[in-house]
Amino acid sequence: MEKLVSLCKRRGFLFQSSEIYGGLNGFWDYGPLGVELKRNIKNAWWQDMVTGHDELAIPAGAPTTYEMTGLDCTIIMHPQVWKCSGHFDLFCDMMVDCKETKKLYRFDQLRGRWVSAQGKKVRLQPKVISEGVQQIQGDEIERLFVTSLAEAEEEAGDLQRRALKAFNLRAKDAEVLEWHESVMTLDKLDSLECVFAPEANSVGTLNGPREFKLMFPTTIGALAGEEGRAFLRPETAQGIFVNFKNVLDSTRVKIPFGIAQIGKSFRNEITPRNFTFRSREFEQMEIEFFCHPEESRKWYEYWRDRRMQWYTDLGLAGERLRLREHDKDELSHYSVGTADIEYAFPFLSEGEYGELEGIAHRGDFDLRSHMEGKLVKNAKGCLEVELGEDGKPKYRGSGRDLQYRDEVTNDRFTPHVIEPSAGADRGALAFLCEAYTEDSAPDDKGQMQTRVVMKFHPRIAPIKAAVFPLVKKDGMPEVAQEIYRALKKRFPAFYDEKGAVGRRYRRQDEAGTPYCITVDGQSLTDNTVTIRDRDTLEQWRVKVDDVVEEVSDRVS
Ligand code: GAP
């Protein structure tokens, strides 16, 4: 992972946001290559899900034909949207805070391990015994729970370093440490009393757990207080639900149909980490697919399999990609089925997977919430409007009729929703991880050298082709520039005449450029050039006039 992170910075895929001011945790900028990669991923998704969808044919695995359309909604929406959707009350993480360092940590994510040191004692922070009465000196303990923020491969070393610090031991005394049970997260502990927080100097400094709201608040205009308070959207989905009726009324779409949206979402994550995996600002690619309740299970299965296939087709390998159906007790209160598409990111421990996309069967929860008001499950397991202390709806819905009337059968119903919800940044990160390869290739002198090559699927590769004149003379640059200009009309191409040709190939390998075209001495006599394949290193000759078609066929 370290090598990938350094390549991303060195070659301009990803930079830390505001880096010259020390960076901003959880925010990332896409550099010149990264912006093309991410745009290609979003374009491939939009093309495959929306514009390229054939509404006249039944796709493999689908129950019937269906329609697809798109939206682009605002990031700031009416605050009532988030009250009715449940985000205002429920979109939070449990967190603990450190009295000493003032840092916050996710209760369910901070990992640590029980450790002792052959009877050596550690003094805890004095604790409050009763209101206003505090111990003069904290208790002494022999077993404590050391924690670490390190990534998987450095976790064991960091835990040992922290344990030595807690017991005031030196590195050479490491064998004194006795480890108990396996590494676990804080939420598995009965109390936080004996926890040595990741960045603290004393043991027992954690408070909590308590709720931490994840939506970023903002203010609209000059209105002070509650009236002007709004939120940056934490998901793009709600913009689709609140526009359901507008789309129905302004187009001729009929159920079943889907509305897609790509856009920024914001979550004030407590511990953004693992490169871009958990960011505070990220992009989502979401579809809300509206169907008849009786058909919804079949549509759920269709979308689950269709979305999995999409990642496979773009090159995520079988053994690192998996589809995981949620157990019944993992499902949201309104869902009858959810699956995650997960990827074995290299920063995770062996056997662990991170979510790329969730495909959820959401029933009629969302449309009903925006019609009736915030819903909760009652004792019988049915959804009903949540009432406030005054017996009135806690958050009123829009009151608008979001039901659907089938023109043929005259059947009126609230459509069920299947939601394939993907993260563009997580997708980009998975494609970057998958692409990173080290192999060997001959240099200019024919000696085999280790090379770093980003093996992107040609559809998402930032640059599709690079053109080189072998030398900067004899008319070669002129021929190469003509080819470059012809390629540029179709897709991103790169022209490079500087340095040894082997080094130029290496630079394109690192950028993930699938094809390099070289104009050499033979080109001047027979009007052919070589095309080199990034992955196989195979080279073949093609007529100059055929280069654009040859490369286009291969990258589309
Ligand atoms: N509308 C449903 C929804 O938003 P989610 O599982 O919270 O569901 C969907 O998010 C996808 O958005 C995730 O699978 C992930 O790819 C992406 N995502 C969520 N939180 C993210 C974060 N903090 N950083 C980067 N991507 C995130």
mmCIF file of C-alpha atoms and ligand atoms in Angstrom, residues 26 87 91 234-238 241 265-269 272-273 275-288 311 334 340-341 354-360 362 366 419-427, ligand 1:
data_model
loop_
_atom_site.group_PDB
_atom_site.id
_atom_site.type_symbol
_atom_site.label_atom_id
_atom_site.label_comp_id
_atom_site.label_asym_id
_atom_site.label_seq_id
_atom_site.Cartn_x
_atom_site.Cartn_y
_atom_site.Cartn_z
ATOM 1 C CA GLY A 26 -10.198 13.103 5.263
ATOM 2 C CA HIS A 87 -30.624 11.060 8.888
ATOM 3 C CA PHE A 91 -27.092 9.293 11.119
ATOM 4 C CA PRO A 234 -24.570 12.756 3.257
ATOM 5 C CA GLU A 235 -25.911 10.760 0.261
ATOM 6 C CA THR A 236 -27.206 11.544 -3.221
ATOM 7 C CA ALA A 237 -30.179 9.180 -2.858
ATOM 8 C CA GLN A 238 -32.592 11.614 -1.177
ATOM 9 C CA PHE A 241 -36.659 10.378 -3.888
ATOM 10 C CA SER A 265 -21.611 13.596 -0.542
ATOM 11 C CA PHE A 266 -20.212 14.731 2.785
ATOM 12 C CA ARG A 267 -19.862 12.886 6.081
ATOM 13 C CA ASN A 268 -18.005 14.173 9.105
ATOM 14 C CA GLU A 269 -16.268 10.822 9.646
ATOM 15 C CA PRO A 272 -11.092 9.120 8.133
ATOM 16 C CA ARG A 273 -8.412 6.609 7.202
ATOM 17 C CA PHE A 275 -6.120 6.676 2.069
ATOM 18 C CA THR A 276 -9.346 7.731 0.296
ATOM 19 C CA PHE A 277 -11.377 4.751 1.553
ATOM 20 C CA ARG A 278 -13.092 6.694 4.340
ATOM 21 C CA SER A 279 -13.114 10.370 3.362
ATOM 22 C CA ARG A 280 -15.187 13.283 4.574
ATOM 23 C CA GLU A 281 -15.962 14.487 1.053
ATOM 24 C CA PHE A 282 -16.525 11.842 -1.602
ATOM 25 C CA GLU A 283 -18.569 11.058 -4.685
ATOM 26 C CA GLN A 284 -21.391 8.576 -4.939
ATOM 27 C CA MET A 285 -22.932 6.904 -7.984
ATOM 28 C CA GLU A 286 -26.442 5.897 -6.942
ATOM 29 C CA ILE A 287 -29.464 4.375 -8.660
ATOM 30 C CA GLU A 288 -32.927 4.321 -7.145
ATOM 31 C CA TYR A 311 -16.706 -4.453 -11.507
ATOM 32 C CA TYR A 334 -37.025 -1.365 6.372
ATOM 33 C CA ASP A 340 -22.384 -5.580 -0.357
ATOM 34 C CA ILE A 341 -19.820 -5.770 -3.124
ATOM 35 C CA GLY A 354 -13.959 -3.279 2.475
ATOM 36 C CA GLU A 355 -17.299 -2.175 0.999
ATOM 37 C CA LEU A 356 -17.289 -0.806 -2.544
ATOM 38 C CA GLU A 357 -21.024 -0.719 -3.074
ATOM 39 C CA GLY A 358 -24.225 -1.673 -1.294
ATOM 40 C CA ILE A 359 -27.296 -3.008 -3.112
ATOM 41 C CA ALA A 360 -30.311 -2.596 -0.856
ATOM 42 C CA ARG A 362 -35.531 -0.598 0.617
ATOM 43 C CA ASP A 366 -38.232 6.253 1.312
ATOM 44 C CA GLU A 419 -30.803 0.943 -4.452
ATOM 45 C CA PRO A 420 -27.382 0.117 -5.926
ATOM 46 C CA SER A 421 -25.193 2.693 -4.163
ATOM 47 C CA ALA A 422 -21.549 2.898 -5.175
ATOM 48 C CA GLY A 423 -18.677 5.159 -4.167
ATOM 49 C CA ALA A 424 -16.701 6.633 -7.076
ATOM 50 C CA ASP A 425 -13.656 7.217 -4.855
ATOM 51 C CA ARG A 426 -13.729 3.727 -3.370
ATOM 52 C CA GLY A 427 -14.086 2.368 -6.896
HETATM 53 N N1 GAP B 1 -27.794 5.762 -0.073
HETATM 54 C C1 GAP B 1 -27.168 4.681 0.583
HETATM 55 C C2 GAP B 1 -25.824 4.985 1.050
HETATM 56 O O1 GAP B 1 -25.362 6.113 1.018
HETATM 57 P P1 GAP B 1 -23.722 3.891 2.131
HETATM 58 O O2 GAP B 1 -23.367 2.442 2.304
HETATM 59 O O3 GAP B 1 -23.682 4.742 3.337
HETATM 60 O O4 GAP B 1 -25.170 3.888 1.476
HETATM 61 C C3 GAP B 1 -22.761 3.979 -0.289
HETATM 62 O O5 GAP B 1 -22.794 4.521 1.012
HETATM 63 C C4 GAP B 1 -21.348 3.953 -0.820
HETATM 64 O O6 GAP B 1 -20.761 5.254 -0.702
HETATM 65 C C5 GAP B 1 -20.407 3.023 -0.039
HETATM 66 O O7 GAP B 1 -20.502 1.685 -0.487
HETATM 67 C C6 GAP B 1 -19.055 3.631 -0.370
HETATM 68 O O8 GAP B 1 -18.600 3.178 -1.632
HETATM 69 C C7 GAP B 1 -19.368 5.118 -0.465
HETATM 70 N N2 GAP B 1 -19.011 5.776 0.808
HETATM 71 C C8 GAP B 1 -19.760 5.860 1.921
HETATM 72 N N3 GAP B 1 -19.105 6.546 2.887
HETATM 73 C C9 GAP B 1 -17.906 6.893 2.358
HETATM 74 C C10 GAP B 1 -16.771 7.611 2.846
HETATM 75 N N4 GAP B 1 -16.746 8.146 4.074
HETATM 76 N N5 GAP B 1 -15.701 7.774 2.032
HETATM 77 C C11 GAP B 1 -15.702 7.271 0.769
HETATM 78 N N6 GAP B 1 -16.748 6.585 0.266
HETATM 79 C C12 GAP B 1 -17.844 6.394 1.029
#
